[in-house]
XYZ file of C-alpha atoms in Angstrom:
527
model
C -52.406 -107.586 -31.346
C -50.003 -109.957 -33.439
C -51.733 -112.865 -35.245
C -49.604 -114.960 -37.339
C -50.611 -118.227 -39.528
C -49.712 -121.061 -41.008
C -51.398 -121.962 -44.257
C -50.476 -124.554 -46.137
C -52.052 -126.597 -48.934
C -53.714 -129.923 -48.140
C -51.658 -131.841 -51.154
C -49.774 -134.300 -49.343
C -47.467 -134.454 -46.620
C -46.060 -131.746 -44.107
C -42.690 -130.827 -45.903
C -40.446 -130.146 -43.138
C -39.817 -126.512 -44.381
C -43.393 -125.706 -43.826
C -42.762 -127.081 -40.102
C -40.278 -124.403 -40.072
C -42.281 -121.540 -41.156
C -45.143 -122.648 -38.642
C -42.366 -122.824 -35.891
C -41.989 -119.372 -36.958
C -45.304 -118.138 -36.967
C -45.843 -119.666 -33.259
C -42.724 -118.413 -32.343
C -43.216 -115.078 -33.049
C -46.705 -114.764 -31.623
C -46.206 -116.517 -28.344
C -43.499 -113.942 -27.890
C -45.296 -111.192 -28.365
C -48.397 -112.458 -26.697
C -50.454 -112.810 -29.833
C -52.616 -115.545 -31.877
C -51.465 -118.017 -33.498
C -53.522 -119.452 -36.727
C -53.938 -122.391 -38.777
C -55.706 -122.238 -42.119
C -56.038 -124.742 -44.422
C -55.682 -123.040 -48.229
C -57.174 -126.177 -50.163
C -58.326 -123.817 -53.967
C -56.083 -125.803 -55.795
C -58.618 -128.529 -55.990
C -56.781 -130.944 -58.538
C -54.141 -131.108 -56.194
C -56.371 -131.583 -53.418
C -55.404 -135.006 -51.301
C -57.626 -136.785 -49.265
C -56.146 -137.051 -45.507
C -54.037 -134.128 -45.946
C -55.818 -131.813 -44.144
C -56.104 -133.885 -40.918
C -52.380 -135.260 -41.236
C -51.006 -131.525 -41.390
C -52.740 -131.227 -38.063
C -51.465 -134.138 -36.501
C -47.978 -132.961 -37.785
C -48.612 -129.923 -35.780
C -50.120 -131.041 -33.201
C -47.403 -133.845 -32.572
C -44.558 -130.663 -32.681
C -46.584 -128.951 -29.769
C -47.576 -125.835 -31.715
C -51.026 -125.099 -29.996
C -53.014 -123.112 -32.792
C -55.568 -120.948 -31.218
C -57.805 -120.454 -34.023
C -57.922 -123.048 -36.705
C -60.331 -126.334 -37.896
C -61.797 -127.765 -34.948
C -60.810 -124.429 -33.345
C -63.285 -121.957 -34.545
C -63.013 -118.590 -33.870
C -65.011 -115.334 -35.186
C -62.872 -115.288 -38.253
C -63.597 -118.810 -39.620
C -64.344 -120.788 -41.219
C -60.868 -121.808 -41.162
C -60.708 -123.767 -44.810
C -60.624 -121.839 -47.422
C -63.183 -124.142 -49.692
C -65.805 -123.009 -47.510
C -65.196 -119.628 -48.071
C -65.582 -119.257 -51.855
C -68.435 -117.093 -51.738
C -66.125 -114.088 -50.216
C -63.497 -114.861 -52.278
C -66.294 -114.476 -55.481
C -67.661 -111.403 -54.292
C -64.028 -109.570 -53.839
C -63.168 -110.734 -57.507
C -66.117 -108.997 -58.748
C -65.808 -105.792 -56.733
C -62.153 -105.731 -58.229
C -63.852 -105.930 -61.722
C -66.401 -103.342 -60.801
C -63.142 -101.086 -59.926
C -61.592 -101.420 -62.692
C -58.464 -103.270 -60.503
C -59.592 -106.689 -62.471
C -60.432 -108.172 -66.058
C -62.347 -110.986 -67.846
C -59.359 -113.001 -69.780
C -61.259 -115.243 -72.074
C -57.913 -116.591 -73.782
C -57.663 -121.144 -74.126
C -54.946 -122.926 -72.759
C -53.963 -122.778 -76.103
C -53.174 -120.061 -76.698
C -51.463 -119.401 -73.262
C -49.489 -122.297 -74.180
C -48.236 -120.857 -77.257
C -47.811 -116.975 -76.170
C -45.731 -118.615 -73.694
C -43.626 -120.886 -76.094
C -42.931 -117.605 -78.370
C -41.527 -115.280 -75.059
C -39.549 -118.748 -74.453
C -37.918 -119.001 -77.546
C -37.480 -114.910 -78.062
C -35.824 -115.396 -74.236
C -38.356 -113.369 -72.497
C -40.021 -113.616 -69.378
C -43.189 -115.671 -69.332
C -46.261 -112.871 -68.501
C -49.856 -112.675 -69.953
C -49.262 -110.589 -72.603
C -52.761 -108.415 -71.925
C -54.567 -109.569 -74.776
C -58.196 -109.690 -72.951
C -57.523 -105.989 -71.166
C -58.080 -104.573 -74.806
C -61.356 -106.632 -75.778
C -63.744 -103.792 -76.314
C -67.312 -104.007 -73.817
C -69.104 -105.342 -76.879
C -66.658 -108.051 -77.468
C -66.830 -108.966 -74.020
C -70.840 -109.274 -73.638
C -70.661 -110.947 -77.136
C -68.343 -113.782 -74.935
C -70.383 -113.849 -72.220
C -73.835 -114.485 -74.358
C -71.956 -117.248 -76.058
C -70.954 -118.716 -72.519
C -67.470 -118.663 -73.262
C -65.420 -119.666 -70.276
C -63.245 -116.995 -68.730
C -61.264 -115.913 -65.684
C -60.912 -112.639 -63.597
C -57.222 -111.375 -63.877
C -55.588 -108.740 -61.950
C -55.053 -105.655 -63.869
C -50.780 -104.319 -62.916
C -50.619 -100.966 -63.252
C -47.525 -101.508 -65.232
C -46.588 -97.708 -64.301
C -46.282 -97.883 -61.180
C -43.206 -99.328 -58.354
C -44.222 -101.354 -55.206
C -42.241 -100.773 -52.685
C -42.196 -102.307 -49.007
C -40.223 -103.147 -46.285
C -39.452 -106.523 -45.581
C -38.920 -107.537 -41.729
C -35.538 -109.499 -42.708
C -34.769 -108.413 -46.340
C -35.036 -104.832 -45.418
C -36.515 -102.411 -48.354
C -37.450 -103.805 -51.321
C -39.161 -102.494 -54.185
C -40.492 -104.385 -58.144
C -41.045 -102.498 -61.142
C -45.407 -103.227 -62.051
C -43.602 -104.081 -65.945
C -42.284 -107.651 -64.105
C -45.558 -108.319 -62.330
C -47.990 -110.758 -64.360
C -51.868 -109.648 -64.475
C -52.096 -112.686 -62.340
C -55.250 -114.878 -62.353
C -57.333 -114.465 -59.420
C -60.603 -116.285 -59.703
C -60.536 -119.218 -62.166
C -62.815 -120.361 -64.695
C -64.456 -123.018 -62.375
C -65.289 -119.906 -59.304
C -62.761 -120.984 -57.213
C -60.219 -118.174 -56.500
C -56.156 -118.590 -56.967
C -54.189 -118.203 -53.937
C -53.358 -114.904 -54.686
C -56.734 -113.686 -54.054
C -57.967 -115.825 -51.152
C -54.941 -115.291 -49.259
C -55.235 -111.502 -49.211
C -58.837 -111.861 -48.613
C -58.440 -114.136 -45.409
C -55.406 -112.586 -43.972
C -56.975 -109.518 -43.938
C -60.466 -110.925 -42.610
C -58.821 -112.927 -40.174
C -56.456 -109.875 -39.408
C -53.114 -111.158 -40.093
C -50.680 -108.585 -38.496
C -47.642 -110.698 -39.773
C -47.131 -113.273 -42.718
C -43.754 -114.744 -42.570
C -43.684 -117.495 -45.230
C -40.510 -118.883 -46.978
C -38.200 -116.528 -49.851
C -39.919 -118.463 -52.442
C -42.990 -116.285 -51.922
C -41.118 -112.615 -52.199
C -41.784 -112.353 -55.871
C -45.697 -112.449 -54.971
C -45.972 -109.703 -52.564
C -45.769 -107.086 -54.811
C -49.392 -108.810 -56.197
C -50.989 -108.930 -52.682
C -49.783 -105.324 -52.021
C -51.497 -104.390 -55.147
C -54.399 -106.038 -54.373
C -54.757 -104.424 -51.025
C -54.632 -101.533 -52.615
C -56.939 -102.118 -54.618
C -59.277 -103.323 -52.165
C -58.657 -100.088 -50.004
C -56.861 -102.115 -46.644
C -53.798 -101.479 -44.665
C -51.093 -104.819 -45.724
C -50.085 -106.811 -42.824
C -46.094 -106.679 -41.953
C -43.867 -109.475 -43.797
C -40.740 -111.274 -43.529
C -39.378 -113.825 -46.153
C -37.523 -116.467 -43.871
C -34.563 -118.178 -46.250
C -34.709 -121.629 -48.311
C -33.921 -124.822 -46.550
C -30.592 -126.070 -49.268
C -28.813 -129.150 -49.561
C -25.367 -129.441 -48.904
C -24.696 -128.971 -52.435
C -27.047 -125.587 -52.003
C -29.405 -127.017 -53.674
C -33.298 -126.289 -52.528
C -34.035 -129.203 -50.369
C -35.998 -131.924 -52.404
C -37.079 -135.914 -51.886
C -34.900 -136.288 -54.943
C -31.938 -135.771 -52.683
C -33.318 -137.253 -48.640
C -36.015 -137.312 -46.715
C -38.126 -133.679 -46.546
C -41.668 -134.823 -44.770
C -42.033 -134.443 -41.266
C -43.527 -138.012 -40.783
C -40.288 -139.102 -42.180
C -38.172 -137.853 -39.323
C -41.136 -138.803 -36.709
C -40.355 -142.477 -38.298
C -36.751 -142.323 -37.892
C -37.134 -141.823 -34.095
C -36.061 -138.004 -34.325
C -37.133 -136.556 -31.148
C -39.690 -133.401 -31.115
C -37.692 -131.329 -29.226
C -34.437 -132.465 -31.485
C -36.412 -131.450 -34.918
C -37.829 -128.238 -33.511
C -34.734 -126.853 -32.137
C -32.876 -128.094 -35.132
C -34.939 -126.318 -37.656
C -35.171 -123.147 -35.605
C -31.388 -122.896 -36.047
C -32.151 -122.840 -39.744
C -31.626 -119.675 -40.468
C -32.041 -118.241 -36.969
C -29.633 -117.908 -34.348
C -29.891 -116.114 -30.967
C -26.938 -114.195 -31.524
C -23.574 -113.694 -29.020
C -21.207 -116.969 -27.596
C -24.186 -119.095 -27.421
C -22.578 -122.619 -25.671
C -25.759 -124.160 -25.067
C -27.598 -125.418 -28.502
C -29.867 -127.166 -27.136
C -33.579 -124.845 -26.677
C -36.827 -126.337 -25.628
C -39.752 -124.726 -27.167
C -40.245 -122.226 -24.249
C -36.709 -121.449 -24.430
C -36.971 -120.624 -28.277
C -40.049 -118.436 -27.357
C -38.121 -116.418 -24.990
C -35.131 -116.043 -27.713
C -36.748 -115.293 -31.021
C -36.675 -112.209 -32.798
C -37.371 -111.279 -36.482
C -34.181 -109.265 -36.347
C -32.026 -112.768 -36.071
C -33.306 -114.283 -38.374
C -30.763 -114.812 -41.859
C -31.502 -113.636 -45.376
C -29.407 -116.510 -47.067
C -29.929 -119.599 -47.471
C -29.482 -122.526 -44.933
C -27.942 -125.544 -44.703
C -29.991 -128.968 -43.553
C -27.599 -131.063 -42.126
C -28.589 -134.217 -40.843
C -25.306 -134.888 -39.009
C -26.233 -131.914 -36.779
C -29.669 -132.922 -36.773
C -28.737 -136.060 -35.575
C -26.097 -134.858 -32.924
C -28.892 -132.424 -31.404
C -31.564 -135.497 -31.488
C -28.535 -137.713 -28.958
C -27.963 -134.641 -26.900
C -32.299 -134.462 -26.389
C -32.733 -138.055 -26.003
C -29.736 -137.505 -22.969
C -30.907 -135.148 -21.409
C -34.830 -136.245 -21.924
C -32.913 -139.360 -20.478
C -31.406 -137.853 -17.810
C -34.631 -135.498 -16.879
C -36.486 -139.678 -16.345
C -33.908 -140.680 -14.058
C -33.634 -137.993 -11.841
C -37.427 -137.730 -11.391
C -37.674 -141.929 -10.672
C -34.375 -142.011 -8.276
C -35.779 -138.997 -6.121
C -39.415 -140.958 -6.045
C -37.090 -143.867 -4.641
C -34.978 -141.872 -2.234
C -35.865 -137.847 -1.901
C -32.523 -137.375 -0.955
C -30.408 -139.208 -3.466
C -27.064 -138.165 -4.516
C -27.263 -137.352 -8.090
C -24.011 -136.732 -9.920
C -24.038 -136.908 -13.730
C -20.273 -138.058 -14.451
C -18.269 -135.988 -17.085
C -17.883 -138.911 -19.573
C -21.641 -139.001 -20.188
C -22.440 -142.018 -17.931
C -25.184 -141.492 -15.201
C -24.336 -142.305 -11.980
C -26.860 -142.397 -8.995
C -25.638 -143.089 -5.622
C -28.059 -144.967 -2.966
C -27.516 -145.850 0.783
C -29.472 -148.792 0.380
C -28.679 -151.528 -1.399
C -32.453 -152.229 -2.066
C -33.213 -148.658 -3.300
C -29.829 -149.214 -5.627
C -31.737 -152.207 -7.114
C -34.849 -151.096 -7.829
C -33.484 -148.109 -9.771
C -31.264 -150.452 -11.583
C -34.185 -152.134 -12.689
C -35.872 -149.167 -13.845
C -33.052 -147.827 -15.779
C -32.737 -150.899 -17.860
C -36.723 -151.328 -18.106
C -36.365 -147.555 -19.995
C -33.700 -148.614 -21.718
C -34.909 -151.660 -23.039
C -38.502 -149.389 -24.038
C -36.654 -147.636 -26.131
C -35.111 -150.614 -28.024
C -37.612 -152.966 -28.025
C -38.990 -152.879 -31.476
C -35.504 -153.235 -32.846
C -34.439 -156.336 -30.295
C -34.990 -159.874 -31.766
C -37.054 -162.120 -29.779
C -34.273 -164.190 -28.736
C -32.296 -161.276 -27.248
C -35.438 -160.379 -25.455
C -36.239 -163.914 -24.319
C -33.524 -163.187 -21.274
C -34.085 -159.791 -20.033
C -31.873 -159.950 -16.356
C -28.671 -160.959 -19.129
C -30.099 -157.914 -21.686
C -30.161 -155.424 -18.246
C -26.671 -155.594 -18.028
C -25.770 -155.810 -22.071
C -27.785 -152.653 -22.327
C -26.066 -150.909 -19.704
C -22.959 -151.148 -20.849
C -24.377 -149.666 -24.865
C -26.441 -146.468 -22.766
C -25.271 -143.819 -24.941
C -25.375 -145.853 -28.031
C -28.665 -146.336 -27.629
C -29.480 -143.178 -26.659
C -27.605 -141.763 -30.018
C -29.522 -144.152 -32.316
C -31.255 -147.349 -30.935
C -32.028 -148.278 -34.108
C -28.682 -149.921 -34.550
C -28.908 -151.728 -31.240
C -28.906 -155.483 -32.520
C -25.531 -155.330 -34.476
C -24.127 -153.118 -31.356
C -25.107 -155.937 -28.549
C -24.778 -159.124 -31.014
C -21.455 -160.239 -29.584
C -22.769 -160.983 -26.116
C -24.741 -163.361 -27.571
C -22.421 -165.422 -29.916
C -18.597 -166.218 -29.606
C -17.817 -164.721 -33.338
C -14.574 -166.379 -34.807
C -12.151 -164.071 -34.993
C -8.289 -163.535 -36.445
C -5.466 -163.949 -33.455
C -4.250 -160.733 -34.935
C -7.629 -158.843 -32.921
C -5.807 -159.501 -29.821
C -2.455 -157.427 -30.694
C -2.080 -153.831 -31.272
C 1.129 -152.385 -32.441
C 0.370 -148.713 -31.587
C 0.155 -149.916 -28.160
C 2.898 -152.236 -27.929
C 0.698 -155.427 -27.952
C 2.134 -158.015 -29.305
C 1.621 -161.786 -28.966
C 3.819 -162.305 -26.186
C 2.187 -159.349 -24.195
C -1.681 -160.385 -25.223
C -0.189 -163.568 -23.880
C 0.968 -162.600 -20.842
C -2.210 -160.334 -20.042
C -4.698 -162.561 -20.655
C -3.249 -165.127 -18.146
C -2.894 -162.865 -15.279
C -6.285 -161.483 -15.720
C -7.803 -164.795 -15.895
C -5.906 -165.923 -12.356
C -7.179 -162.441 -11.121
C -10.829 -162.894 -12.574
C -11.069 -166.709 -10.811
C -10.386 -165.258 -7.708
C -12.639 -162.422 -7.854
C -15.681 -163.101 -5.471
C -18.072 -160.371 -6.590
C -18.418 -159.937 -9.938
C -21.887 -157.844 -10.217
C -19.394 -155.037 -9.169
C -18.285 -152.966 -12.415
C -15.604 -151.718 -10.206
C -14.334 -153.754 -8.326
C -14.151 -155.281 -11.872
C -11.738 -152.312 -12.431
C -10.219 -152.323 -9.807
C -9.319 -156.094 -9.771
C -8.106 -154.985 -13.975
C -5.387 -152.119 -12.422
C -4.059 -154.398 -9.917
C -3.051 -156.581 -13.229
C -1.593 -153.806 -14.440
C 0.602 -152.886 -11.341
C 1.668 -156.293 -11.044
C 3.000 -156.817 -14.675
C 4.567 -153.384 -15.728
C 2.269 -152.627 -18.612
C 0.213 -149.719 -19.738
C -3.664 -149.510 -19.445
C -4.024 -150.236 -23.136
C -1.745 -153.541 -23.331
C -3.660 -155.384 -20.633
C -7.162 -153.819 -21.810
C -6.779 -154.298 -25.186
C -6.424 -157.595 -25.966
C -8.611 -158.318 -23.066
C -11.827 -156.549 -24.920
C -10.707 -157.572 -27.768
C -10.883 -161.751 -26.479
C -14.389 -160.687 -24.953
C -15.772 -158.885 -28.258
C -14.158 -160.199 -31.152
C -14.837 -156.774 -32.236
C -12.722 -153.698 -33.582
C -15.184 -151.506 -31.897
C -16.963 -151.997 -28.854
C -17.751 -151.108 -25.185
C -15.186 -150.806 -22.638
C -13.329 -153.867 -21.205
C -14.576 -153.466 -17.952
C -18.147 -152.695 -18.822
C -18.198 -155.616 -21.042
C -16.906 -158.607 -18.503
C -19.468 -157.339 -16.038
C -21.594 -157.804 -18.569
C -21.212 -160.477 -19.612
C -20.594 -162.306 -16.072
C -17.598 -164.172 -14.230
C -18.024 -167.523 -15.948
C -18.664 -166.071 -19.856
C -15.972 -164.112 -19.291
C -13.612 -166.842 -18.518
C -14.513 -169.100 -21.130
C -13.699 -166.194 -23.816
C -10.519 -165.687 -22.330
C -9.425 -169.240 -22.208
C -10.311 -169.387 -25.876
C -8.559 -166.464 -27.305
C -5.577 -168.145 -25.243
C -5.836 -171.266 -27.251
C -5.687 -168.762 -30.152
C -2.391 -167.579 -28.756
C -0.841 -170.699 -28.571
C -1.748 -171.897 -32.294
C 0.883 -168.400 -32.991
C-alpha cells in the first residue's frame, strides 16, 4: 500500500513550501488509494517552539488535507512525535555502533569549529575529517571512564557509490568521499534527523518520501543507513524549490512565505492549493481550465508531471486564481439560494462576468436581490467604515455595481465605493476626453440632454431601462457611446476609474444623480 508523510519541524510557522510538499504527499496517496501521514519531527529541541506543533495542524487542517494517521490520530505506528520516541531512536544508534556502521566522536565544538575554518580557508568542502574513527578501543574506554561527552557518527564507507533512482530526477548516484560521517545521536540522547527519520519511515512504513530538492544531498545518508540497518528504502522524489522572481529561493526577506500569512490576506483555500500545485506540476496537454479543486487535483496528479527545475511564486497569478475561486465559489452560492427561491429559475451567467438571474416574480426577484447584497456585504464588512454601513438599502446597490471588485480583492472596497458617498471636487478637464472626441462643448451638450431624459424617467430602480433611457440620448444627438457616457460617469464619479455609467446612476438613485449632473454643468459654464 502507498503511505506518504508530511514531517515537518515544530519551529515556527507553516512555510508555504512545506504546504506544498504535504499537498504532495496527500496528493499522491489519495490517488493511489493509500495513507496519508503526519509526523511531527521536533529532535531539534533548541529550536523547538511552543504552539508550533498544534498551529502546523491547524494549517493543515484549514487546507483540507485529512491525515489518517498522525497526533490526535493514532494509529499502530505511533506515537506520531518523534520526542516520544527517543528510546527507538537510542537503541538503533547503538546497534549501528555494535555493527561497526557507527562511531563515538568525542571531538569539542572547538575543535569542529576550527577543522572547519582550516577546509574554509584551504577552499575545501566542510566534512568531519574522521579524527574519532581512529581513536584506538583503549582511548575510547579511557573517554568514557572520564565521562567525556560524545556523539554517535555514521561511519561512510568512503569506497563505495550510492546510487538510486529518483521518481522525478531520474538516476542519480554520490561518490561515499562527499558524504560527511554525519552525526546521528547527539551528545544530549536525542537523535539528528538523519537517524530518526529513517527509523520512523521505515517503522511507520513509508512507501514514498517526496520532500523538497533541498533534501537530495541527504539521501545518499539514509540509503546508507538502511543499509546498514538491513531494510528495503522507501521510493523518493525531490519536488523543485519554490524561487523568487529573481530565482532566488523564496525567503521572508523578499514577501510573505507562511501559510497564515496568505490565510490573513483573504487568499482562498482552494486559490492557494491549486496555486501551489501548479508549482512545479502541471497536468500536461492544452489544459484551458486552471482552476482544480482538490478532488480534481487528486484525479490529475502523477509523479511523472511533476518538474525538476525550479518554480516561480508569483503572486500576480496567485492572486488572479484566488478572483477566479472567489467567482466561481460566488457563483456556486447563488445558484444554490436562487433555485431554493424558485426550483426552476433561469440561470444565465452573462459573458462579461456579471451574474444575472431571471425570476417570474417580482417578489422572488427581491428576495434574491437581498441575498446577493447580504453576501456581498459579508464579505466586505470588516473593511466597510461604520458610516458606510450605517445605510445598508443605499450600500445594496453601491455594492452591486463593485461585484467583481470585490470579489477580486475586497480588501480595497472603501477607496473603490468612497465616491458614492462624497461629491469629491474635481478638475472640469475630468469631464472631456480627447481620444473620444469629448470636448467641452460635447460634455456640454451631453450632460443636458441626459439630465432632461433622466427627469423624465419614471422608474429608476431599473439598471436598464437606465440604459436604455442613456442610448436614446445617444440616437437623438449623433454621438458615440463614449462621448455621452464619458463625461456622464465622469460628473457622477469624479473619478478616472470607476464603475460603469449606467451601473453607477442606478446606484446612486434619480435625485443624486441629478444633483451631480447639474453641478459638473456649473463646472462647464465657469469654461
Amino acid at each position: 500500500m502507498v503511505r506518504t508523510r508530511f514531517a515537518p519541524s515544530p519551529t515556527g510557522y507553516l512555510h508555504i513550501g512545506g504546504l506544498r510538499t504535504a499537498l504532495y504527499n496527500y496528493l499522491y496517496a489519495r490517488k493511489h488509494g493509500g495513507k496519508f501521514l503526519l509526523r511531527i519531527e521536533d529532535t531539534d529541541q533548541k529550536r523547538y517552539v511552543e504552539g508550533a506543533t498544534q498551529h502546523i495542524i491547524d494549517m493543515i487542517n484549514w487546507a483540507g488535507l485529512d491525515f489518517d494517521e498522525g497526533p490526535g490520530k493514532e494509529g499502530d505506528v505511533g506515537p506520531y512525535i518523534q520526542s516520544e520516541r527517543t528510546a527507538l531512536y537510542q537503541k538503533h544508534a547503538y546497534e549501528l555502533l555494535e555493527k561497526g556502521h557507527a562511531y563515538r566522536c568525542f571531538c569539542t565544538a572547538e575543535r569542529l569549529d576550527e577543522m572547519r575554518n582550516t577546509q574554509v580557508a584551504q577552499k575545501k568542502a566542510p566534512m568531519y575529517d574522521r579524527h574519532c574513527l581512529y581513536l584506538s578501543e583503549e582511548e575510547i574506554q579511557k573517554k568514557l571512564a572520564e565521562g567525556a561527552p560524545f556523539v554517535i557518527r555514521q561511519k561512510v564507507p568512503s569506497g563505495d557509490v550510492v546510487k538510486f533512482k529518483d521518481l522525478i530526477r531520474g538516476n542519480v548516484s554520490f561518490s561515499g568521499k562527499t558524504i560527511d560521517d554525519q552525526v546521528l545521536l547527539k551528545s544530549d540522547e536525542f537523535p539528528t534527523y538523519h537517524l530518526a527519520n529513517v527509523v520512523d519511515d521505515h517503522y511507520m512504513n513509508i512507501s514514498h518520501v517526496i520532500r523538497g530538492e533541498e533534501w537530495l544531498p541527504s539521501t545518499p545518508k539514509h540509503i546508507l543507513l538502511y543499509q546498514a540497518f538491513g531494510w528495503t528504502p522507501p521510493e523518493f522524489a525531490h519536488i523543485p524549490l519554490l524561487l523568487n522572481k529573481d530565482r532566488s529561493k523564496l525567503s521572508k526577506r523578499q514577501g510573505d512565505v507562511s501559510v497564515e500569512d496568505y490565510i490573513n490576506k483573504g487568499y482562498t483555500r482552494e486559490a492557494l492549493l491549486n496555486f501551489i500545485a501548479f508549482l512545479g506540476w502541471h497536468p500536461g496537454g492544452a489544459q484551458e481550465n486552471e482552476l482544480f479543486s482538490l478532488e480534481e487535483l487528486i484525479n490529475n496528479f502523477s509523479m511523472e508531471k511533476v518538474h525538476k527545475a525550479g518554480a516561480i511564486f508569483d503572486i500576480e497569478k496567485l492572486d488572479w486564481i484566488n478572483w477566479q475561486w472567489n467567482r466561481r465559489n460566488y457563483h456556486e452560492y447563488l445558484t444554490k439560494k436562487a433555485k431554493e427561491i424558485d426550483a426552476n429559475v433561469n440561470i444565465e451567467e452573462l459573458k462579461k462576468g456579471a451574474f444575472s438571474y431571471n425570476f417570474n416574480d417580482t417578489n422572488n426577484a427581491a428576495a434574491f436581490f437581498e441575498i446577493r447584497t447580504n453576501k456581498l456585504i459579508e464579505m466586505c464588512e470588516e473593511n466597510l467604515p461604520a458610516e458606510m454601513k450605517s445605510n445598508k438599502e443605499k450600500l445594496r446597490k453601491i455594492l452591486i455595481s463593485v461585484e467583481e471588485k470585490i470579489l477580486r480583492d475586497s480588501k480595497e472596497i472603501k477607496s473603490q465605493i468612497d465616491f458614492y458617498f462624497e461629491d469629491k471636487p474635481y478638475e472640469k478637464d475630468l469631464l472631456t476626453h480627447e481620444k473620444m472626441n469629448v470636448d467641452l462643448e460635447v460634455a456640454k451638450n451631453s450632460l443636458l440632454a441626459i439630465r432632461e431624459k433622466f427627469e423624465s424617467l419614471d422608474d429608476f430602480n431599473s439598471e436598464e431601462k437606465i440604459k436604455n433611457a442613456l442610448m436614446e440620448v445617444v440616437e437623438k444627438l449623433g454621438y458615440k457611446n463614449g462621448q455621452v457616457l464619458w463625461p456622464l460617469r465622469a460628473a457622477l464619479t469624479g473619478e478616472q476609474f470607476s464603475p460603469g455609467a449606467f451601473e453607477v446612476a442606478w446606484a446612486l438613485g434619480k435625485e443624486p444623480s441629478l444633483g451631480r449632473i447639474n453641478k459638473a454643468l456649473i463646472e462647464l459654464e465657469k469654461a
